[in-house]
Amino acid sequence: MAKIKTVFYCQECGYQSPKWLGKCPDCGVWNSLVEERVEPTLGKNQESRWLAQGELDREIWAPKPISQILPVSEMRAKTGSSEFDRVLGGGIVAGSVVLIGGDPGIGKSTLLLQSLDQIGAGRGKVLYVSGEESPAQVKLRADRLRISSDHLYILAETAFEEIIHHAQAVQPVAIVIDSIQTMYTRQISSAPGSVTQIREVASQLMFYAKRANVAVLIVGHVTKEGSIAGPRVLEHIVDTVLYFEGDKGHPYRILRAIKNRFGSTNELGVFEMKGAGLADVDNPSGLFLAERPRDAAGSVVVAAQEGTRPILIELQALVSASYLGTARRMALGVDSNRVSLLLAVLEKRAGLHLAGQDVFINVVSGIQVEEPAIDLGIAAAVASSFRERPVDPATVIFGEVGLAGEIRGVQQPTLRIREAEKLGFKRCILPKRNQELLREEGEIGNTLEVIGVSHLAEALELI
Ligand code: TYD
Ligand code: MG
């Protein structure tokens, strides 16, 4: 009898190893390797077995002149939520596969049930496949969301072959698979939720989506224990990867694109979980600034840019004398290397003696900001806390800080200023270069005083 071969897979990132390891060398997670059977690679016959069953449209896959190929914009369907559409790049593309990852209970099923109903409206049937809930349970949720339509079909199934069988009968324009961890294909014998099953089902779904020109939305739970594989093992298979984030203690949820073959990856969608489902938040700046303390040292409002949208965010810094041998530096929501660099620049170019001081930085609202335009805001927050002098609450700050302490121009100053004006800010401190460009364009704010700075010391003086 042939010996069964096994491989150890990291449930976090899909790394393979012939022997067990305590820590995954690829993603660095501890205790995430699980033994799985090696499956023989699929033969050609197996691959085409389910494809041959139905009449998949061969016509659309015949070669054709490039001039006759439909542009992506014409293949997009709106999801009924402007926030979700924005993150997708303007709606969901027919034939694309979108993975939505997130912690259990964050609202993935809610978002997808709501949007699937809208995707189907006026376009055709849509199919919601649940491997976790019975049709009655899905119905219960739908009642809460006030959804009841004839084009939304519900199927409780976990076998991939059955799903495709039903999909070929229903002929939907979009399918939701909730969740990938509960699905399995009969072609391989590993348990549902294993790396091999998840990958195989996802690539078959990808295959189906492209052949039948159907949009497929896959739910992937992010798991803490590592007993079932997480959505990261699928990231390279699907077209678009979105993560749903948020604290369960707060009603706000952020949808972020990690990968998108049909749009930009730095878009952000903000939602609020209400009694009747997820609602779009059109004005996230107002939301993020709602609980800002007045006249507290170390709090600064920066104008950041997330994709096509400017967002005003509160940054907080706390600087206090360190009683330990080495000063502690901690940053939440911003890159800690950037913070170290800025602290060094503050020390050397602005004369702040930060050695021996613990420095903590936090981006309020729990979002992650990566652009350098918030540099000046971080520096201002640190200086404000260090000197115990509050920053004027009606001032917005943005600008990149160079190693020589110079303030460099950033992209889209006009959008940032407009957003600040909209929220009633009175003063904006920005790079001199941006101010000059704005002046040339005649785009200077009317109700807002714009002050250009070229050096860090000059900026801190003003603040
Ligand atoms: P759910 O979509 O089931 O999460 P996931 O699929 O990511 O596991 O969301 C579950 C949570 O959302 C649950 O705690 C109840 C809450 N919720 C609302 O607050 N309002 C609603 O209208 C719905 C449907 C759910
Ligand atoms: Mg769910």
CSV table of C-alpha atoms and ligand atoms in Angstrom, one decimal:
chain,number,residue,atom,x,y,z
A,1,MET,CA,0.0,0.0,0.0
A,2,ALA,CA,1.3,3.4,-0.9
A,3,LYS,CA,2.2,5.5,2.1
A,4,ILE,CA,0.0,8.6,2.6
A,5,LYS,CA,2.1,11.7,2.2
A,6,THR,CA,1.4,14.6,4.5
A,7,VAL,CA,2.5,18.2,4.6
A,8,PHE,CA,2.3,20.8,7.3
A,9,TYR,CA,0.5,24.0,6.3
A,10,CYS,CA,0.5,27.3,8.1
A,11,GLN,CA,-3.3,28.1,8.7
A,12,GLU,CA,-2.4,31.8,8.7
A,13,CYS,CA,-0.6,32.3,5.4
A,14,GLY,CA,-0.5,28.9,3.7
A,15,TYR,CA,3.3,28.2,4.1
A,16,GLN,CA,4.2,24.6,3.5
A,17,SER,CA,6.8,22.6,5.5
A,18,PRO,CA,7.7,18.9,5.4
A,19,LYS,CA,7.9,18.8,9.2
A,20,TRP,CA,6.2,20.5,12.1
A,21,LEU,CA,7.5,23.9,13.2
A,22,GLY,CA,6.5,25.9,16.3
A,23,LYS,CA,6.7,29.2,14.4
A,24,CYS,CA,5.9,29.9,10.8
A,25,PRO,CA,9.1,31.2,9.1
A,26,ASP,CA,7.0,33.1,6.6
A,27,CYS,CA,4.5,35.1,8.6
A,28,GLY,CA,6.0,34.6,12.1
A,29,VAL,CA,2.8,33.3,13.7
A,30,TRP,CA,3.3,30.7,16.5
A,31,ASN,CA,1.7,27.3,16.6
A,32,SER,CA,-0.1,27.7,13.3
A,33,LEU,CA,1.2,24.7,11.4
A,34,VAL,CA,-1.3,21.8,10.9
A,35,GLU,CA,-0.7,18.5,9.2
A,36,GLU,CA,-2.7,17.9,6.0
A,37,ARG,CA,-2.8,15.1,3.4
A,38,VAL,CA,-1.1,15.8,0.1
A,39,GLU,CA,-3.7,15.5,-2.6
A,40,PRO,CA,-2.8,14.3,-6.1
A,41,THR,CA,-3.0,17.2,-8.5
A,42,LEU,CA,-6.2,17.2,-10.4
A,43,GLY,CA,-6.3,15.5,-13.8
A,44,LYS,CA,-7.8,17.2,-16.8
A,45,ASN,CA,-10.9,15.1,-16.7
A,46,GLN,CA,-11.7,16.0,-13.1
A,47,GLU,CA,-11.3,19.6,-13.8
A,48,SER,CA,-13.7,19.6,-16.7
A,49,ARG,CA,-16.3,17.3,-15.1
A,50,TRP,CA,-18.6,19.9,-13.7
A,51,LEU,CA,-17.9,22.3,-16.5
A,52,ALA,CA,-19.1,19.8,-19.0
A,53,GLN,CA,-22.4,19.3,-17.1
A,54,GLY,CA,-23.8,22.7,-17.8
A,55,GLU,CA,-23.9,24.8,-20.9
A,56,LEU,CA,-21.4,27.4,-19.9
A,57,ASP,CA,-21.3,30.1,-22.4
A,58,ARG,CA,-18.4,29.2,-24.8
A,59,GLU,CA,-19.3,32.2,-26.9
A,60,ILE,CA,-17.9,34.8,-24.5
A,61,TRP,CA,-14.6,33.0,-24.3
A,62,ALA,CA,-13.9,32.8,-28.0
A,63,PRO,CA,-11.0,35.2,-29.1
A,64,LYS,CA,-12.3,38.5,-30.3
A,65,PRO,CA,-10.8,41.8,-31.5
A,66,ILE,CA,-9.8,44.1,-28.7
A,67,SER,CA,-12.0,46.9,-30.1
A,68,GLN,CA,-15.1,44.7,-29.3
A,69,ILE,CA,-14.2,43.9,-25.8
A,70,LEU,CA,-16.5,45.6,-23.3
A,71,PRO,CA,-14.7,48.0,-20.9
A,72,VAL,CA,-14.8,47.1,-17.2
A,73,SER,CA,-16.9,50.1,-16.4
A,74,GLU,CA,-19.8,48.7,-18.4
A,75,MET,CA,-19.6,45.4,-16.5
A,76,ARG,CA,-20.0,46.9,-13.1
A,77,ALA,CA,-23.1,46.5,-11.0
A,78,LYS,CA,-23.9,48.9,-8.1
A,79,THR,CA,-24.3,47.4,-4.7
A,80,GLY,CA,-26.7,50.0,-3.3
A,81,SER,CA,-24.1,51.3,-0.9
A,82,SER,CA,-21.9,54.1,-2.1
A,83,GLU,CA,-19.2,53.2,0.5
A,84,PHE,CA,-19.1,49.5,-0.7
A,85,ASP,CA,-19.0,50.7,-4.4
A,86,ARG,CA,-16.1,53.1,-3.6
A,87,VAL,CA,-14.0,50.3,-2.1
A,88,LEU,CA,-14.7,48.0,-5.0
A,89,GLY,CA,-13.6,50.7,-7.4
A,90,GLY,CA,-17.1,51.8,-8.6
A,91,GLY,CA,-19.3,48.7,-8.2
A,92,ILE,CA,-18.8,45.0,-8.5
A,93,VAL,CA,-17.4,43.6,-11.8
A,94,ALA,CA,-19.1,40.7,-13.5
A,95,GLY,CA,-16.9,37.6,-13.5
A,96,SER,CA,-14.8,38.9,-10.6
A,97,VAL,CA,-14.1,37.1,-7.3
A,98,VAL,CA,-14.1,39.3,-4.2
A,99,LEU,CA,-13.0,38.0,-0.8
A,100,ILE,CA,-14.3,39.7,2.3
A,101,GLY,CA,-12.4,38.9,5.4
A,102,GLY,CA,-13.1,39.9,9.0
A,103,ASP,CA,-13.6,38.7,12.5
A,104,PRO,CA,-16.7,36.6,13.2
A,105,GLY,CA,-19.7,38.8,14.1
A,106,ILE,CA,-18.3,42.0,12.5
A,107,GLY,CA,-21.1,42.2,9.9
A,108,LYS,CA,-19.9,40.3,6.8
A,109,SER,CA,-23.1,38.4,6.3
A,110,THR,CA,-25.2,41.5,6.9
A,111,LEU,CA,-23.3,43.6,4.4
A,112,LEU,CA,-23.4,40.9,1.7
A,113,LEU,CA,-27.1,40.0,2.1
A,114,GLN,CA,-27.9,43.7,1.8
A,115,SER,CA,-25.8,44.3,-1.2
A,116,LEU,CA,-26.6,41.1,-3.0
A,117,ASP,CA,-30.3,42.1,-3.0
A,118,GLN,CA,-29.4,45.4,-4.6
A,119,ILE,CA,-27.0,43.8,-7.1
A,120,GLY,CA,-29.9,41.7,-8.3
A,121,ALA,CA,-32.4,44.5,-8.5
A,122,GLY,CA,-33.3,45.0,-12.2
A,123,ARG,CA,-30.4,42.8,-13.3
A,124,GLY,CA,-31.4,39.2,-12.7
A,125,LYS,CA,-31.4,36.5,-10.0
A,126,VAL,CA,-28.8,36.4,-7.3
A,127,LEU,CA,-27.8,33.4,-5.1
A,128,TYR,CA,-26.9,33.5,-1.4
A,129,VAL,CA,-25.2,30.3,-0.4
A,130,SER,CA,-24.9,29.8,3.4
A,131,GLY,CA,-22.9,27.0,4.9
A,132,GLU,CA,-23.4,28.3,8.4
A,133,GLU,CA,-27.1,29.2,8.7
A,134,SER,CA,-30.3,27.5,7.6
A,135,PRO,CA,-32.6,29.3,5.1
A,136,ALA,CA,-34.9,30.2,8.0
A,137,GLN,CA,-32.0,31.9,9.9
A,138,VAL,CA,-31.1,33.8,6.8
A,139,LYS,CA,-34.7,34.8,6.4
A,140,LEU,CA,-34.7,36.1,10.0
A,141,ARG,CA,-31.8,38.3,9.2
A,142,ALA,CA,-33.4,39.4,5.9
A,143,ASP,CA,-36.5,40.4,7.8
A,144,ARG,CA,-34.5,42.5,10.1
A,145,LEU,CA,-32.9,44.2,7.0
A,146,ARG,CA,-36.4,44.5,5.4
A,147,ILE,CA,-35.4,42.4,2.4
A,148,SER,CA,-37.9,40.3,0.7
A,149,SER,CA,-37.6,39.9,-3.1
A,150,ASP,CA,-38.2,37.4,-5.7
A,151,HIS,CA,-34.8,37.6,-7.3
A,152,LEU,CA,-32.8,36.7,-4.1
A,153,TYR,CA,-32.4,32.9,-3.8
A,154,ILE,CA,-31.2,31.3,-0.6
A,155,LEU,CA,-29.4,28.0,-0.6
A,156,ALA,CA,-28.0,26.1,2.5
A,157,GLU,CA,-25.2,23.9,1.1
A,158,THR,CA,-21.6,23.2,1.7
A,159,ALA,CA,-20.6,20.9,-1.2
A,160,PHE,CA,-19.1,22.8,-4.1
A,161,GLU,CA,-20.4,20.5,-6.8
A,162,GLU,CA,-24.0,20.9,-5.5
A,163,ILE,CA,-23.6,24.6,-5.4
A,164,ILE,CA,-22.5,24.7,-9.0
A,165,HIS,CA,-25.3,22.4,-10.0
A,166,HIS,CA,-27.8,24.7,-8.4
A,167,ALA,CA,-26.1,27.8,-9.8
A,168,GLN,CA,-26.4,26.5,-13.3
A,169,ALA,CA,-30.1,26.0,-12.8
A,170,VAL,CA,-30.7,29.4,-11.3
A,171,GLN,CA,-28.3,31.3,-13.6
A,172,PRO,CA,-27.6,34.1,-11.1
A,173,VAL,CA,-25.7,37.3,-11.9
A,174,ALA,CA,-23.9,37.2,-8.5
A,175,ILE,CA,-23.3,34.6,-5.8
A,176,VAL,CA,-22.3,34.9,-2.2
A,177,ILE,CA,-20.4,32.1,-0.5
A,178,ASP,CA,-20.8,32.4,3.3
A,179,SER,CA,-18.3,31.2,4.4
A,180,ILE,CA,-15.4,29.6,2.5
A,181,GLN,CA,-14.3,27.8,5.6
A,182,THR,CA,-17.5,25.7,5.6
A,183,MET,CA,-17.2,24.6,1.9
A,184,TYR,CA,-15.6,21.5,0.5
A,185,THR,CA,-15.2,19.9,-2.9
A,186,ARG,CA,-15.6,16.1,-3.3
A,187,GLN,CA,-12.5,16.0,-5.4
A,188,ILE,CA,-10.2,16.1,-2.4
A,189,SER,CA,-10.5,14.4,0.9
A,190,SER,CA,-9.2,17.0,3.3
A,191,ALA,CA,-11.6,18.4,5.9
A,192,PRO,CA,-13.5,21.6,5.2
A,193,GLY,CA,-11.6,24.5,6.6
A,194,SER,CA,-8.2,23.0,5.8
A,195,VAL,CA,-5.7,25.0,3.6
A,196,THR,CA,-6.1,22.5,0.8
A,197,GLN,CA,-9.9,22.6,0.7
A,198,ILE,CA,-10.1,26.3,1.0
A,199,ARG,CA,-7.7,26.9,-1.8
A,200,GLU,CA,-9.2,24.3,-4.1
A,201,VAL,CA,-12.8,25.5,-3.6
A,202,ALA,CA,-11.7,29.1,-4.1
A,203,SER,CA,-9.8,28.4,-7.3
A,204,GLN,CA,-12.8,26.4,-8.7
A,205,LEU,CA,-15.0,29.3,-7.8
A,206,MET,CA,-12.6,31.6,-9.7
A,207,PHE,CA,-12.8,29.3,-12.6
A,208,TYR,CA,-16.6,29.3,-12.5
A,209,ALA,CA,-16.9,33.1,-12.1
A,210,LYS,CA,-14.7,33.7,-15.2
A,211,ARG,CA,-16.4,31.0,-17.3
A,212,ALA,CA,-20.0,32.0,-16.4
A,213,ASN,CA,-19.3,35.7,-16.1
A,214,VAL,CA,-20.8,35.7,-12.6
A,215,ALA,CA,-19.6,37.9,-9.7
A,216,VAL,CA,-18.7,35.8,-6.7
A,217,LEU,CA,-18.4,37.2,-3.2
A,218,ILE,CA,-16.6,35.0,-0.7
A,219,VAL,CA,-16.8,35.4,3.0
A,220,GLY,CA,-13.6,34.4,5.0
A,221,HIS,CA,-13.5,34.4,8.8
A,222,VAL,CA,-10.4,35.6,10.3
A,223,THR,CA,-9.6,33.0,13.0
A,224,LYS,CA,-7.6,33.5,16.1
A,225,GLU,CA,-6.9,30.0,17.2
A,226,GLY,CA,-5.5,28.8,13.8
A,227,SER,CA,-7.5,25.6,13.9
A,228,ILE,CA,-9.2,26.6,10.6
A,229,ALA,CA,-7.3,28.4,7.8
A,230,GLY,CA,-7.7,32.1,7.5
A,231,PRO,CA,-8.6,34.2,4.4
A,232,ARG,CA,-4.9,35.1,3.9
A,233,VAL,CA,-4.2,31.8,2.2
A,234,LEU,CA,-6.6,32.9,-0.6
A,235,GLU,CA,-5.3,36.4,-1.2
A,236,HIS,CA,-3.3,35.5,-4.3
A,237,ILE,CA,-6.1,33.5,-5.9
A,238,VAL,CA,-9.0,36.0,-5.9
A,239,ASP,CA,-9.3,39.3,-7.8
A,240,THR,CA,-10.1,41.6,-4.9
A,241,VAL,CA,-9.4,41.3,-1.2
A,242,LEU,CA,-11.4,43.4,1.3
A,243,TYR,CA,-11.1,43.4,5.1
A,244,PHE,CA,-13.9,44.5,7.4
A,245,GLU,CA,-12.5,46.0,10.5
A,246,GLY,CA,-13.9,47.6,13.6
A,247,ASP,CA,-14.3,47.2,17.3
A,248,LYS,CA,-17.3,45.2,18.4
A,249,GLY,CA,-17.8,47.7,21.2
A,250,HIS,CA,-18.4,50.5,18.7
A,251,PRO,CA,-21.0,50.6,15.9
A,252,TYR,CA,-18.5,51.8,13.3
A,253,ARG,CA,-17.0,49.5,10.7
A,254,ILE,CA,-14.3,50.1,8.2
A,255,LEU,CA,-14.0,48.3,4.9
A,256,ARG,CA,-10.5,48.4,3.4
A,257,ALA,CA,-9.2,47.1,0.1
A,258,ILE,CA,-5.9,45.1,0.4
A,259,LYS,CA,-5.8,44.0,-3.2
A,260,ASN,CA,-8.0,45.0,-6.1
A,261,ARG,CA,-7.5,44.1,-9.8
A,262,PHE,CA,-10.4,46.4,-10.7
A,263,GLY,CA,-9.6,49.5,-8.6
A,264,SER,CA,-7.4,51.3,-6.2
A,265,THR,CA,-6.3,49.6,-3.0
A,266,ASN,CA,-6.2,52.7,-0.8
A,267,GLU,CA,-9.9,53.3,-0.7
A,268,LEU,CA,-11.8,53.1,2.5
A,269,GLY,CA,-15.5,52.6,3.3
A,270,VAL,CA,-17.0,53.6,6.6
A,271,PHE,CA,-20.3,52.0,7.8
A,272,GLU,CA,-22.4,52.2,10.9
A,273,MET,CA,-24.1,49.0,12.3
A,274,LYS,CA,-27.7,49.9,13.1
A,275,GLY,CA,-30.8,48.0,14.1
A,276,ALA,CA,-31.7,47.5,10.5
A,277,GLY,CA,-28.3,46.7,9.0
A,278,LEU,CA,-25.3,48.6,7.9
A,279,ALA,CA,-25.7,52.2,6.9
A,280,ASP,CA,-23.2,54.3,4.9
A,281,VAL,CA,-21.3,57.0,6.8
A,282,ASP,CA,-21.0,59.9,4.3
A,283,ASN,CA,-19.0,62.2,6.6
A,284,PRO,CA,-16.4,60.1,8.4
A,285,SER,CA,-14.4,63.2,9.4
A,286,GLY,CA,-17.3,64.5,11.5
A,287,LEU,CA,-17.5,61.1,13.1
A,288,PHE,CA,-13.8,60.7,13.8
A,289,LEU,CA,-13.7,64.2,15.4
A,290,ALA,CA,-16.9,63.9,17.4
A,291,GLU,CA,-15.3,63.1,20.7
A,292,ARG,CA,-12.2,65.3,20.5
A,293,PRO,CA,-11.2,66.9,23.8
A,294,ARG,CA,-11.0,70.7,23.7
A,295,ASP,CA,-7.8,72.4,24.9
A,296,ALA,CA,-5.9,69.2,25.7
A,297,ALA,CA,-2.2,69.2,25.0
A,298,GLY,CA,-1.1,66.6,22.5
A,299,SER,CA,-4.2,66.5,20.4
A,300,VAL,CA,-3.9,67.6,16.8
A,301,VAL,CA,-6.2,67.3,13.8
A,302,VAL,CA,-4.6,66.3,10.5
A,303,ALA,CA,-5.9,66.2,7.0
A,304,ALA,CA,-5.1,62.8,5.6
A,305,GLN,CA,-6.1,61.4,2.3
A,306,GLU,CA,-7.5,57.9,1.9
A,307,GLY,CA,-7.8,57.0,-1.8
A,308,THR,CA,-9.9,59.7,-3.4
A,309,ARG,CA,-11.3,61.0,-0.2
A,310,PRO,CA,-9.8,63.4,2.3
A,311,ILE,CA,-10.4,62.5,6.0
A,312,LEU,CA,-9.7,64.6,9.0
A,313,ILE,CA,-8.3,62.6,11.8
A,314,GLU,CA,-7.4,63.3,15.4
A,315,LEU,CA,-3.8,62.4,16.4
A,316,GLN,CA,-2.9,62.2,20.1
A,317,ALA,CA,0.6,62.1,21.6
A,318,LEU,CA,1.5,61.7,25.2
A,319,VAL,CA,5.1,62.5,26.3
A,320,SER,CA,6.1,61.9,29.9
A,321,ALA,CA,9.3,61.4,31.7
A,322,SER,CA,10.5,57.8,31.7
A,323,TYR,CA,11.4,56.1,34.9
A,324,LEU,CA,12.8,53.0,33.2
A,325,GLY,CA,16.3,52.7,31.9
A,326,THR,CA,15.2,53.0,28.2
A,327,ALA,CA,12.5,55.3,27.1
A,328,ARG,CA,9.4,53.6,25.6
A,329,ARG,CA,8.1,54.6,22.2
A,330,MET,CA,4.7,53.2,21.1
A,331,ALA,CA,2.6,54.0,18.1
A,332,LEU,CA,-1.0,52.9,17.3
A,333,GLY,CA,-2.3,53.5,13.8
A,334,VAL,CA,0.9,55.0,12.4
A,335,ASP,CA,4.2,53.3,11.4
A,336,SER,CA,6.4,53.2,14.5
A,337,ASN,CA,9.6,53.6,12.4
A,338,ARG,CA,8.2,56.8,11.1
A,339,VAL,CA,7.6,58.0,14.6
A,340,SER,CA,11.2,57.2,15.6
A,341,LEU,CA,12.5,59.1,12.7
A,342,LEU,CA,10.3,62.1,13.5
A,343,LEU,CA,11.4,62.1,17.1
A,344,ALA,CA,15.0,62.2,16.0
A,345,VAL,CA,14.2,65.1,13.7
A,346,LEU,CA,12.4,66.9,16.5
A,347,GLU,CA,15.4,66.4,18.8
A,348,LYS,CA,18.0,67.5,16.3
A,349,ARG,CA,16.2,70.2,14.2
A,350,ALA,CA,13.8,71.7,16.7
A,351,GLY,CA,15.7,71.3,19.9
A,352,LEU,CA,13.2,69.2,21.8
A,353,HIS,CA,15.0,67.0,24.4
A,354,LEU,CA,13.1,63.8,24.0
A,355,ALA,CA,15.7,61.4,25.3
A,356,GLY,CA,14.5,60.1,28.6
A,357,GLN,CA,10.8,60.7,27.6
A,358,ASP,CA,8.3,58.0,27.0
A,359,VAL,CA,6.4,58.8,23.8
A,360,PHE,CA,3.0,57.3,22.9
A,361,ILE,CA,1.1,58.1,19.7
A,362,ASN,CA,-2.4,57.1,18.9
A,363,VAL,CA,-4.7,57.7,15.9
A,364,VAL,CA,-8.1,58.1,17.4
A,365,SER,CA,-10.9,56.0,15.7
A,366,GLY,CA,-8.6,53.0,15.2
A,367,ILE,CA,-7.8,53.6,11.6
A,368,GLN,CA,-4.4,53.0,10.1
A,369,VAL,CA,-2.8,56.0,8.3
A,370,GLU,CA,0.2,55.4,6.1
A,371,GLU,CA,0.8,58.6,4.2
A,372,PRO,CA,3.7,60.9,5.0
A,373,ALA,CA,1.4,64.0,5.0
A,374,ILE,CA,0.6,63.3,8.7
A,375,ASP,CA,4.3,63.8,9.7
A,376,LEU,CA,3.8,67.4,10.6
A,377,GLY,CA,0.8,66.5,12.7
A,378,ILE,CA,2.7,63.8,14.6
A,379,ALA,CA,5.5,66.3,15.3
A,380,ALA,CA,3.1,68.9,16.4
A,381,ALA,CA,1.3,66.5,18.7
A,382,VAL,CA,4.5,65.4,20.3
A,383,ALA,CA,5.7,69.0,20.8
A,384,SER,CA,2.4,70.1,22.2
A,385,SER,CA,2.3,67.3,24.8
A,386,PHE,CA,6.0,67.8,25.6
A,387,ARG,CA,5.5,71.5,26.3
A,388,GLU,CA,2.1,71.1,27.8
A,389,ARG,CA,0.7,73.6,25.4
A,390,PRO,CA,-2.6,72.8,23.6
A,391,VAL,CA,-2.9,73.3,19.9
A,392,ASP,CA,-5.7,75.7,18.8
A,393,PRO,CA,-8.7,73.4,18.2
A,394,ALA,CA,-9.7,75.2,15.0
A,395,THR,CA,-6.4,74.4,13.3
A,396,VAL,CA,-5.8,71.6,10.8
A,397,ILE,CA,-2.2,70.5,10.0
A,398,PHE,CA,-0.6,68.6,7.1
A,399,GLY,CA,2.8,68.2,5.5
A,400,GLU,CA,5.7,65.8,5.1
A,401,VAL,CA,8.8,66.3,7.3
A,402,GLY,CA,12.2,65.7,5.8
A,403,LEU,CA,15.3,64.7,7.7
A,404,ALA,CA,16.7,68.2,7.6
A,405,GLY,CA,13.6,69.4,9.3
A,406,GLU,CA,12.2,70.9,6.0
A,407,ILE,CA,8.5,70.7,5.3
A,408,ARG,CA,7.7,69.1,1.9
A,409,GLY,CA,4.6,69.5,-0.2
A,410,VAL,CA,2.0,66.7,-0.3
A,411,GLN,CA,-0.6,65.6,-2.9
A,412,GLN,CA,-4.1,67.1,-3.2
A,413,PRO,CA,-3.9,70.1,-0.8
A,414,THR,CA,-7.1,71.6,-2.3
A,415,LEU,CA,-9.2,68.6,-1.3
A,416,ARG,CA,-7.8,68.6,2.2
A,417,ILE,CA,-8.4,72.3,2.7
A,418,ARG,CA,-12.0,72.0,1.4
A,419,GLU,CA,-12.7,69.2,3.8
A,420,ALA,CA,-11.4,71.3,6.7
A,421,GLU,CA,-13.5,74.3,5.6
A,422,LYS,CA,-16.5,72.1,5.4
A,423,LEU,CA,-16.1,71.1,9.0
A,424,GLY,CA,-15.6,74.7,10.2
A,425,PHE,CA,-11.9,74.8,10.8
A,426,LYS,CA,-10.4,78.3,10.8
A,427,ARG,CA,-6.8,77.8,10.2
A,428,CYS,CA,-4.6,75.4,8.2
A,429,ILE,CA,-0.9,75.0,8.5
A,430,LEU,CA,0.6,73.4,5.4
A,431,PRO,CA,3.8,73.2,3.4
A,432,LYS,CA,4.9,76.5,1.8
A,433,ARG,CA,5.1,74.8,-1.6
A,434,ASN,CA,1.5,73.7,-1.4
A,435,GLN,CA,0.5,77.2,-0.5
A,436,GLU,CA,2.3,78.7,-3.5
A,437,LEU,CA,0.6,76.2,-5.8
A,438,LEU,CA,-2.8,77.0,-4.3
A,439,ARG,CA,-2.2,80.7,-4.8
A,440,GLU,CA,-1.3,80.2,-8.5
A,441,GLU,CA,-4.5,78.2,-9.0
A,442,GLY,CA,-6.5,80.8,-7.0
A,443,GLU,CA,-7.9,78.0,-4.9
A,444,ILE,CA,-7.2,79.6,-1.5
A,445,GLY,CA,-9.9,78.9,1.1
A,446,ASN,CA,-12.4,81.7,1.8
A,447,THR,CA,-13.3,81.1,5.4
A,448,LEU,CA,-10.0,79.5,6.3
A,449,GLU,CA,-6.7,81.2,6.9
A,450,VAL,CA,-3.9,79.3,5.1
A,451,ILE,CA,-0.4,79.5,6.5
A,452,GLY,CA,2.6,78.0,4.6
A,453,VAL,CA,5.7,76.8,6.5
A,454,SER,CA,9.0,75.6,5.1
A,455,HIS,CA,10.8,74.4,8.3
A,456,LEU,CA,9.7,72.3,11.3
A,457,ALA,CA,10.9,74.9,13.8
A,458,GLU,CA,8.9,77.6,12.1
A,459,ALA,CA,5.8,75.4,12.1
A,460,LEU,CA,6.1,74.5,15.9
A,461,GLU,CA,6.5,78.2,16.6
A,462,LEU,CA,3.2,78.9,15.0
A,463,ILE,CA,1.4,76.0,16.6
B,1,TYD,P1,-23.0,39.2,11.0
B,1,TYD,O1,-23.3,39.9,9.7
B,1,TYD,O2,-23.8,38.0,11.3
B,1,TYD,O3,-21.5,39.0,11.1
B,1,TYD,P2,-20.5,38.0,10.4
B,1,TYD,O4,-21.2,37.4,9.2
B,1,TYD,O5,-19.3,38.8,10.0
B,1,TYD,O6,-20.1,36.9,11.4
B,1,TYD,O7,-23.3,40.3,12.0
B,1,TYD,C1,-23.6,40.0,13.3
B,1,TYD,C2,-23.7,41.2,14.3
B,1,TYD,O8,-24.4,42.3,13.7
B,1,TYD,C3,-24.6,40.7,15.4
B,1,TYD,O9,-23.9,41.0,16.6
B,1,TYD,C4,-25.8,41.4,15.3
B,1,TYD,C5,-25.5,42.7,14.5
B,1,TYD,N1,-26.6,43.2,13.7
B,1,TYD,C6,-27.1,44.4,13.9
B,1,TYD,O10,-26.7,45.1,14.8
B,1,TYD,N2,-28.1,44.9,13.1
B,1,TYD,C7,-28.6,44.1,12.0
B,1,TYD,O11,-29.5,44.6,11.3
B,1,TYD,C8,-28.0,42.8,11.8
B,1,TYD,C9,-28.5,42.0,10.7
B,1,TYD,C10,-27.0,42.4,12.7
B,2,MG,MG,-21.9,35.4,9.0
